Amino acid sequence: MSRAVVVDEPGVSRIVDGERPEPGPGEVLVKVAAAGICLSDREVYHGRRDPGYVRYPVTPGHEWSGTVEAVGGGVDPALVGRRTVAEGFRACSVCERCRAGDTSLCTGGYDETGFTRPGAFADHVTVPARLLHPLADDADLRAAALLEPAAVVAGAVRAGRPEPGERIAVVGAGTLGLLAVQFLAAYAPGELTVIEPRTRRADLAPTFGAHEILTPADAEKRRGHYDLVVETAGAPTTAASSCLLARRGGRVVLTGMFTAGATGIDPVHLSLSQLTVRSVFGAPSSAWSFAVRAFTAGLLDPGPLITHEFPLERYAEAIALVGGDDPGTGKVLLRP
């Protein structure tokens, strides 16, 4: 038997008990060890996600880790028993963007585990074997559940092209921001600043390699200072303010998920300052590989970001914590 959280429609969820899924050709069945909850999962529950990016009824859960329990036809049986994570985007692998390696820009249509396909808020999840990223035999599966957001951040950091000795700012100290600090610290920056209005959220930043923590008001004195700014907050004003923090000729990477009505970037400033601005949505396969390598090498430790763990039966309680005002709430996990 296998249990799963099912969101039938916005605001309506239940636990379903059924037969254990069977993997089809080219698929694997994974026993879920841990699944992280993020703001997009909360959007699914409350019906605030763009209709083109969710399909009800749905079992959410796109940040997860587990152990391969069974394989379908054409899949190497040696994968059974392997600890693993997997990419969420079900990219087509044949369009121009996929062939160029930009699998997160697939033009074959949006399809993602936990949004349009059953996800990992369940005892088991079935995914294409080609999306697996196997882990070391002794990998910490609790921490590995955060490798999906880590892959997104890895894509952002790689897009920003950090260099040793540079002045770097990370805007936001949520899960993405603190993972970014860990990645960026490995490049030996001359300055690594975290900008966060709720400074308690940034308590872990110094242990991850940040040199200082500033509030947005304090950071206004640093406008035009940073070689690279990695924005992770997705707040209404942070895209515009991040561009103001960058020096002339600097780089800005926007990672946060913005909503309609966010403050736009001043085109005059953008032009005169000759900034390079990149945005990130999801993670291509190369970013996943980068994040998994960093995790395996011990350069990335997401475990300290986890503050709460719940069984599947307390899904509604767990969802309510995410996106709340308590600065003591970090990453929330479901543990089937």
Short mmCIF file of C-alpha atoms in Angstrom, two decimals:
data_model
loop_
_atom_site.label_atom_id
_atom_site.label_comp_id
_atom_site.label_asym_id
_atom_site.label_seq_id
_atom_site.Cartn_x
_atom_site.Cartn_y
_atom_site.Cartn_z
CA MET A 1 0.00 0.00 0.00
CA SER A 2 1.03 3.60 -0.50
CA ARG A 3 -0.34 6.88 0.88
CA ALA A 4 -0.41 10.22 -0.91
CA VAL A 5 -1.58 13.76 -0.21
CA VAL A 6 -4.05 14.81 -2.91
CA VAL A 7 -5.14 18.43 -3.43
CA ASP A 8 -8.43 17.98 -5.27
CA GLU A 9 -8.94 21.71 -5.74
CA PRO A 10 -7.69 24.85 -4.02
CA GLY A 11 -8.13 24.52 -0.26
CA VAL A 12 -9.31 20.90 -0.39
CA SER A 13 -6.86 18.11 0.43
CA ARG A 14 -7.01 14.53 1.66
CA ILE A 15 -4.83 11.49 2.32
CA VAL A 16 -5.41 8.69 -0.17
CA ASP A 17 -4.50 5.06 0.56
CA GLY A 18 -4.01 2.89 -2.48
CA GLU A 19 -1.93 0.23 -4.15
CA ARG A 20 1.77 0.88 -4.47
CA PRO A 21 2.41 2.48 -7.91
CA GLU A 22 4.25 0.39 -10.47
CA PRO A 23 6.92 2.01 -12.64
CA GLY A 24 6.32 1.90 -16.36
CA PRO A 25 8.93 1.47 -19.09
CA GLY A 26 11.84 3.81 -18.53
CA GLU A 27 10.62 4.72 -15.04
CA VAL A 28 11.68 4.09 -11.45
CA LEU A 29 9.63 3.88 -8.27
CA VAL A 30 11.23 5.76 -5.38
CA LYS A 31 10.41 5.33 -1.70
CA VAL A 32 10.28 8.92 -0.46
CA ALA A 33 12.49 9.72 2.52
CA ALA A 34 11.74 13.45 2.82
CA ALA A 35 9.97 16.13 0.80
CA GLY A 36 10.39 19.87 1.25
CA ILE A 37 7.56 22.39 1.14
CA CYS A 38 8.10 25.70 -0.63
CA LEU A 39 5.97 28.72 -1.44
CA SER A 40 4.93 27.26 -4.77
CA ASP A 41 3.39 24.30 -2.91
CA ARG A 42 1.47 26.77 -0.79
CA GLU A 43 0.30 28.49 -4.00
CA VAL A 44 -0.97 25.14 -5.28
CA TYR A 45 -2.92 24.55 -2.08
CA HIS A 46 -4.48 28.03 -2.07
CA GLY A 47 -5.10 28.16 -5.83
CA ARG A 48 -2.71 31.04 -6.46
CA ARG A 49 -0.47 29.32 -8.99
CA ASP A 50 -0.88 30.25 -12.65
CA PRO A 51 -3.37 27.76 -14.13
CA GLY A 52 -0.86 26.86 -16.82
CA TYR A 53 1.52 25.54 -14.17
CA VAL A 54 -0.71 23.19 -12.15
CA ARG A 55 -3.20 20.44 -12.92
CA TYR A 56 -5.78 19.48 -10.29
CA PRO A 57 -6.23 17.02 -8.67
CA VAL A 58 -2.54 16.79 -7.87
CA THR A 59 -0.17 15.27 -5.36
CA PRO A 60 2.32 18.10 -4.70
CA GLY A 61 5.97 17.68 -3.83
CA HIS A 62 8.84 18.63 -6.13
CA GLU A 63 11.66 18.90 -3.56
CA TRP A 64 12.44 15.38 -2.38
CA SER A 65 14.89 12.56 -1.80
CA GLY A 66 14.49 8.83 -1.46
CA THR A 67 15.61 5.32 -2.38
CA VAL A 68 14.87 3.47 -5.60
CA GLU A 69 12.51 0.60 -4.76
CA ALA A 70 11.65 -0.78 -8.20
CA VAL A 71 12.45 -0.19 -11.86
CA GLY A 72 10.39 -0.48 -15.02
CA GLY A 73 11.27 -2.05 -18.33
CA GLY A 74 14.51 -0.94 -19.91
CA VAL A 75 15.94 0.49 -16.66
CA ASP A 76 19.14 -0.82 -15.08
CA PRO A 77 18.09 -3.03 -12.12
CA ALA A 78 21.30 -2.02 -10.33
CA LEU A 79 19.51 1.24 -9.46
CA VAL A 80 17.34 -0.60 -6.92
CA GLY A 81 18.51 0.39 -3.45
CA ARG A 82 20.28 3.56 -4.62
CA ARG A 83 19.70 6.79 -2.73
CA THR A 84 18.67 9.49 -5.18
CA VAL A 85 17.08 12.79 -6.09
CA ALA A 86 15.56 13.65 -9.45
CA GLU A 87 14.90 16.64 -11.67
CA GLY A 88 11.35 17.94 -11.61
CA PHE A 89 10.98 19.26 -15.16
CA ARG A 90 9.87 16.53 -17.58
CA ALA A 91 11.73 18.15 -20.48
CA CYS A 92 11.10 16.73 -23.96
CA SER A 93 14.86 16.27 -24.70
CA VAL A 94 14.33 16.89 -28.43
CA CYS A 95 13.46 20.60 -28.85
CA GLU A 96 16.13 23.15 -29.74
CA ARG A 97 16.53 24.40 -26.19
CA CYS A 98 16.78 20.91 -24.71
CA ARG A 99 19.36 19.93 -27.32
CA ALA A 100 21.38 23.00 -26.30
CA GLY A 101 21.30 21.85 -22.67
CA ASP A 102 18.75 24.42 -21.50
CA THR A 103 16.24 21.84 -20.27
CA SER A 104 14.52 24.37 -18.00
CA LEU A 105 13.59 26.31 -21.17
CA CYS A 106 12.01 23.31 -22.92
CA THR A 107 9.55 24.43 -25.59
CA GLY A 108 7.71 21.12 -25.58
CA GLY A 109 5.23 22.33 -22.96
CA TYR A 110 5.38 22.67 -19.19
CA ASP A 111 5.38 19.36 -17.31
CA GLU A 112 6.76 19.01 -13.77
CA THR A 113 6.61 16.50 -10.95
CA GLY A 114 4.40 17.82 -8.16
CA PHE A 115 2.47 20.23 -10.37
CA THR A 116 1.26 18.44 -13.50
CA ARG A 117 2.38 14.93 -12.40
CA PRO A 118 2.06 13.19 -9.01
CA GLY A 119 4.73 14.43 -6.64
CA ALA A 120 6.48 13.33 -3.49
CA PHE A 121 4.03 14.25 -0.72
CA ALA A 122 3.50 10.53 -0.67
CA ASP A 123 5.10 7.25 0.34
CA HIS A 124 6.25 6.70 -3.24
CA VAL A 125 6.88 8.76 -6.37
CA THR A 126 7.37 7.52 -9.94
CA VAL A 127 9.76 9.41 -12.24
CA PRO A 128 11.61 8.80 -15.51
CA ALA A 129 14.94 7.12 -14.77
CA ARG A 130 16.70 9.62 -17.05
CA LEU A 131 15.96 12.37 -14.51
CA LEU A 132 17.68 10.65 -11.58
CA HIS A 133 20.80 11.99 -9.91
CA PRO A 134 22.02 9.08 -7.75
CA LEU A 135 23.70 9.97 -4.47
CA ALA A 136 26.44 8.40 -2.40
CA ASP A 137 25.48 5.28 -0.44
CA ASP A 138 25.83 7.19 2.85
CA ALA A 139 24.11 10.40 1.69
CA ASP A 140 21.95 12.20 4.26
CA LEU A 141 18.52 11.92 2.65
CA ARG A 142 17.00 14.43 5.05
CA ALA A 143 19.40 17.13 3.82
CA ALA A 144 19.25 15.87 0.23
CA ALA A 145 15.56 16.84 0.05
CA LEU A 146 16.83 20.41 -0.41
CA LEU A 147 18.82 19.61 -3.53
CA GLU A 148 16.00 20.88 -5.76
CA PRO A 149 16.21 24.47 -4.46
CA ALA A 150 19.99 24.01 -4.35
CA ALA A 151 19.94 23.21 -8.08
CA VAL A 152 17.98 26.41 -8.76
CA VAL A 153 20.57 28.38 -6.80
CA ALA A 154 23.40 26.56 -8.55
CA GLY A 155 21.94 27.73 -11.85
CA ALA A 156 21.79 31.29 -10.55
CA VAL A 157 25.35 31.25 -9.23
CA ARG A 158 26.71 29.80 -12.46
CA ALA A 159 24.82 32.46 -14.43
CA GLY A 160 26.43 35.14 -12.24
CA ARG A 161 29.99 33.95 -12.99
CA PRO A 162 31.50 34.82 -9.58
CA GLU A 163 35.24 35.28 -9.35
CA PRO A 164 37.58 35.20 -6.33
CA GLY A 165 37.92 38.50 -4.53
CA GLU A 166 34.73 40.04 -5.89
CA ARG A 167 32.20 42.03 -3.88
CA ILE A 168 29.02 39.95 -3.82
CA ALA A 169 25.60 40.57 -2.27
CA VAL A 170 22.79 38.06 -1.69
CA VAL A 171 19.36 39.66 -1.36
CA GLY A 172 17.13 37.55 0.86
CA ALA A 173 17.97 35.03 3.58
CA GLY A 174 15.36 32.36 2.99
CA THR A 175 16.25 28.88 1.79
CA LEU A 176 17.47 30.09 -1.61
CA GLY A 177 19.49 32.94 -0.13
CA LEU A 178 21.29 30.82 2.45
CA LEU A 179 22.05 28.13 -0.11
CA ALA A 180 23.44 30.86 -2.36
CA VAL A 181 25.73 31.99 0.47
CA GLN A 182 27.16 28.48 0.74
CA PHE A 183 27.81 28.24 -2.99
CA LEU A 184 29.28 31.74 -3.27
CA ALA A 185 31.54 31.36 -0.24
CA ALA A 186 33.34 28.57 -2.11
CA TYR A 187 34.51 31.18 -4.67
CA ALA A 188 36.44 33.13 -1.98
CA PRO A 189 34.75 36.52 -2.47
CA GLY A 190 36.37 39.63 -1.07
CA GLU A 191 33.00 40.65 0.42
CA LEU A 192 29.92 38.50 0.84
CA THR A 193 26.96 40.50 2.15
CA VAL A 194 23.48 39.22 2.97
CA ILE A 195 20.65 41.76 2.78
CA GLU A 196 17.55 40.80 4.74
CA PRO A 197 14.98 42.94 6.62
CA ARG A 198 14.29 40.22 9.20
CA THR A 199 17.83 39.80 10.38
CA ARG A 200 16.99 36.79 12.56
CA ARG A 201 16.38 34.83 9.35
CA ALA A 202 20.01 35.43 8.45
CA ASP A 203 21.45 34.01 11.68
CA LEU A 204 23.00 31.08 9.84
CA ALA A 205 24.59 33.23 7.13
CA PRO A 206 27.92 33.84 8.95
CA THR A 207 28.37 30.11 9.58
CA PHE A 208 27.92 29.56 5.84
CA GLY A 209 30.55 32.14 4.90
CA ALA A 210 28.80 35.54 4.84
CA HIS A 211 30.92 38.47 6.03
CA GLU A 212 28.07 40.74 7.09
CA ILE A 213 24.29 41.11 7.29
CA LEU A 214 22.57 44.36 6.34
CA THR A 215 18.98 45.54 6.37
CA PRO A 216 17.64 46.99 3.10
CA ALA A 217 17.83 50.47 4.64
CA ASP A 218 21.51 50.01 5.50
CA ALA A 219 22.17 48.55 2.06
CA GLU A 220 21.04 51.75 0.34
CA LYS A 221 24.41 53.19 1.34
CA ARG A 222 26.06 50.47 -0.78
CA ARG A 223 24.36 51.31 -4.06
CA GLY A 224 26.72 50.86 -6.99
CA HIS A 225 29.11 48.81 -4.87
CA TYR A 226 28.78 45.13 -5.77
CA ASP A 227 30.28 43.21 -8.68
CA LEU A 228 27.56 40.58 -8.45
CA VAL A 229 24.10 40.66 -6.84
CA VAL A 230 22.12 37.44 -6.47
CA GLU A 231 18.47 38.23 -5.72
CA THR A 232 16.52 35.41 -4.02
CA ALA A 233 13.66 37.14 -2.19
CA GLY A 234 11.06 37.73 -4.88
CA ALA A 235 9.66 40.69 -2.95
CA PRO A 236 7.88 43.49 -4.86
CA THR A 237 10.89 45.83 -4.82
CA THR A 238 13.91 43.52 -4.80
CA ALA A 239 14.44 43.24 -8.56
CA ALA A 240 14.76 47.01 -8.87
CA SER A 241 16.79 47.48 -5.68
CA SER A 242 19.19 44.67 -6.62
CA CYS A 243 20.05 46.47 -9.86
CA LEU A 244 20.80 49.63 -7.88
CA LEU A 245 23.25 47.70 -5.68
CA ALA A 246 25.36 46.57 -8.63
CA ARG A 247 28.34 48.61 -9.79
CA ARG A 248 28.52 49.95 -13.33
CA GLY A 249 29.14 46.96 -15.58
CA GLY A 250 28.11 44.60 -12.79
CA ARG A 251 25.94 41.48 -12.91
CA VAL A 252 22.54 40.79 -11.36
CA VAL A 253 20.78 37.42 -11.21
CA LEU A 254 17.08 37.34 -10.33
CA THR A 255 16.07 34.08 -8.67
CA GLY A 256 12.99 35.03 -6.62
CA MET A 257 9.51 34.39 -7.98
CA PHE A 258 7.86 37.75 -8.56
CA THR A 259 4.14 38.46 -8.74
CA ALA A 260 2.22 40.92 -10.88
CA GLY A 261 2.71 44.51 -9.76
CA ALA A 262 6.34 44.18 -8.70
CA THR A 263 8.46 47.30 -9.16
CA GLY A 264 10.08 47.34 -12.57
CA ILE A 265 13.76 47.86 -13.29
CA ASP A 266 14.60 51.41 -14.34
CA PRO A 267 15.62 51.14 -18.03
CA VAL A 268 17.63 54.37 -17.85
CA HIS A 269 19.73 53.03 -14.97
CA LEU A 270 20.05 49.67 -16.70
CA SER A 271 21.29 51.27 -19.89
CA LEU A 272 23.66 53.82 -18.41
CA SER A 273 25.14 51.34 -15.93
CA GLN A 274 25.62 48.66 -18.61
CA LEU A 275 24.39 45.95 -16.27
CA THR A 276 24.06 42.30 -17.17
CA VAL A 277 20.76 41.00 -15.76
CA ARG A 278 19.81 37.32 -15.83
CA SER A 279 16.75 35.53 -14.49
CA VAL A 280 16.37 31.92 -13.32
CA PHE A 281 13.27 29.71 -13.31
CA GLY A 282 13.86 26.12 -12.30
CA ALA A 283 17.15 24.39 -13.01
CA PRO A 284 18.64 22.75 -16.10
CA SER A 285 20.29 19.34 -15.85
CA SER A 286 23.75 20.92 -15.63
CA ALA A 287 22.77 22.88 -12.52
CA TRP A 288 21.43 19.71 -10.90
CA SER A 289 24.73 17.96 -11.55
CA PHE A 290 26.62 20.92 -10.10
CA ALA A 291 24.51 20.94 -6.92
CA VAL A 292 24.77 17.17 -6.41
CA ARG A 293 28.55 17.29 -6.86
CA ALA A 294 28.84 20.11 -4.32
CA PHE A 295 26.64 18.17 -1.88
CA THR A 296 28.64 14.97 -2.32
CA ALA A 297 31.93 16.84 -1.87
CA GLY A 298 30.73 18.44 1.37
CA LEU A 299 30.76 21.99 -0.01
CA LEU A 300 27.00 22.25 0.42
CA ASP A 301 25.19 21.35 3.65
CA PRO A 302 21.46 22.15 3.49
CA GLY A 303 20.64 20.27 6.71
CA PRO A 304 20.89 23.26 9.09
CA LEU A 305 18.16 25.06 7.11
CA ILE A 306 15.53 22.48 8.19
CA THR A 307 13.48 23.64 11.17
CA HIS A 308 10.28 21.56 11.07
CA GLU A 309 9.32 18.00 10.10
CA PHE A 310 5.80 16.57 9.85
CA PRO A 311 4.17 13.28 8.83
CA LEU A 312 1.90 13.25 5.78
CA GLU A 313 -1.17 13.38 8.01
CA ARG A 314 -0.17 16.87 9.19
CA TYR A 315 0.18 18.28 5.67
CA ALA A 316 -2.27 21.16 6.25
CA GLU A 317 -0.42 22.20 9.42
CA ALA A 318 2.91 22.08 7.60
CA ILE A 319 1.61 24.16 4.68
CA ALA A 320 0.32 26.80 7.10
CA LEU A 321 3.85 27.33 8.45
CA VAL A 322 5.38 28.03 5.05
CA GLY A 323 5.32 31.67 4.05
CA GLY A 324 4.23 32.82 7.51
CA ASP A 325 5.71 35.66 9.52
CA ASP A 326 7.73 33.55 11.97
CA PRO A 327 11.42 34.23 11.23
CA GLY A 328 12.24 31.00 13.06
CA THR A 329 10.61 28.93 10.32
CA GLY A 330 13.11 27.67 7.81
CA LYS A 331 12.66 24.69 5.53
CA VAL A 332 9.66 22.53 6.42
CA LEU A 333 9.74 18.83 5.52
CA LEU A 334 7.15 16.11 5.17
CA ARG A 335 8.51 12.72 6.26
CA PRO A 336 6.32 9.87 4.94
#
